[in-house]
Every structure is written in structure tokens, then in C-alpha cells.
Amino acid sequence: MSGIAIVMLLISIGIVWGGLVASVIYLNRRPEVEGLLEDPDLARDDTERASQPHPTRDT
């Protein structure tokens, strides 16, 4: 490998791993909101759909 290729490899590795480290630090400092509110109508539809039998196809 040429010197330029090695430098570009190191720069790209630094960008990828640096972004990963930065995102982990960001999420540790500002965690996502827990207990997201769900639309009660959607939750009711899900429970009704779960209680019904699975549809089958007659072909």
C-alpha cells in the first residue's frame, strides 16, 4: 500500500470509530425518553387484533 492509501485508511477509521465513540458519549449524557406515550386507540386496536384468530387463505 502506498503512503497516501495508509493515511486515508487511518483517517476513515478515525472518522468511523470517532463517530461511534461520540454517539455513545452523547447517549450516555442524554438518554432517550423512557415510556413513550402511545395512542390509546392504537393500543386498543392491537389488543383486539391479538385476540382474533390468525387469518387463513383458502386457495
PDB file of C-alpha atoms in Angstrom, residues 9-45:
ATOM      1  CA  LEU A   9      -7.295   4.405   5.769  1.00  0.00           C
ATOM      2  CA  LEU A  10      -6.336   5.903   9.128  1.00  0.00           C
ATOM      3  CA  ILE A  11      -8.494   8.979   8.530  1.00  0.00           C
ATOM      4  CA  SER A  12     -11.532   6.893   7.588  1.00  0.00           C
ATOM      5  CA  ILE A  13     -11.054   4.592  10.593  1.00  0.00           C
ATOM      6  CA  GLY A  14     -10.786   7.658  12.829  1.00  0.00           C
ATOM      7  CA  ILE A  15     -13.992   9.118  11.424  1.00  0.00           C
ATOM      8  CA  VAL A  16     -15.985   5.893  11.820  1.00  0.00           C
ATOM      9  CA  TRP A  17     -14.735   4.974  15.301  1.00  0.00           C
ATOM     10  CA  GLY A  18     -14.763   8.591  16.418  1.00  0.00           C
ATOM     11  CA  GLY A  19     -18.403   8.874  15.400  1.00  0.00           C
ATOM     12  CA  LEU A  20     -19.210   5.711  17.315  1.00  0.00           C
ATOM     13  CA  VAL A  21     -17.479   6.962  20.451  1.00  0.00           C
ATOM     14  CA  ALA A  22     -19.134  10.376  20.144  1.00  0.00           C
ATOM     15  CA  SER A  23     -22.596   8.826  19.774  1.00  0.00           C
ATOM     16  CA  VAL A  24     -22.075   6.557  22.801  1.00  0.00           C
ATOM     17  CA  ILE A  25     -20.968   9.526  24.902  1.00  0.00           C
ATOM     18  CA  TYR A  26     -23.928  11.589  23.684  1.00  0.00           C
ATOM     19  CA  LEU A  27     -26.438   8.843  24.530  1.00  0.00           C
ATOM     20  CA  ASN A  28     -24.885   8.350  27.966  1.00  0.00           C
ATOM     21  CA  ARG A  29     -25.217  12.049  28.746  1.00  0.00           C
ATOM     22  CA  ARG A  30     -28.682  12.481  27.211  1.00  0.00           C
ATOM     23  CA  PRO A  31     -30.560   9.164  27.324  1.00  0.00           C
ATOM     24  CA  GLU A  32     -33.644   8.682  25.247  1.00  0.00           C
ATOM     25  CA  VAL A  33     -37.016   9.332  26.809  1.00  0.00           C
ATOM     26  CA  GLU A  34     -38.389   6.237  28.501  1.00  0.00           C
ATOM     27  CA  GLY A  35     -42.036   5.323  28.476  1.00  0.00           C
ATOM     28  CA  LEU A  36     -43.044   6.913  25.222  1.00  0.00           C
ATOM     29  CA  LEU A  37     -46.718   7.742  25.083  1.00  0.00           C
ATOM     30  CA  GLU A  38     -48.726   5.597  22.716  1.00  0.00           C
ATOM     31  CA  ASP A  39     -52.038   6.497  21.169  1.00  0.00           C
ATOM     32  CA  PRO A  40     -54.718   4.687  23.233  1.00  0.00           C
ATOM     33  CA  ASP A  41     -56.749   3.934  20.102  1.00  0.00           C
ATOM     34  CA  LEU A  42     -53.788   2.159  18.505  1.00  0.00           C
ATOM     35  CA  ALA A  43     -53.133   0.182  21.686  1.00  0.00           C
ATOM     36  CA  ARG A  44     -56.794  -0.897  21.826  1.00  0.00           C
ATOM     37  CA  ASP A  45     -56.690  -1.954  18.160  1.00  0.00           C
TER      38      ASP A  45
END
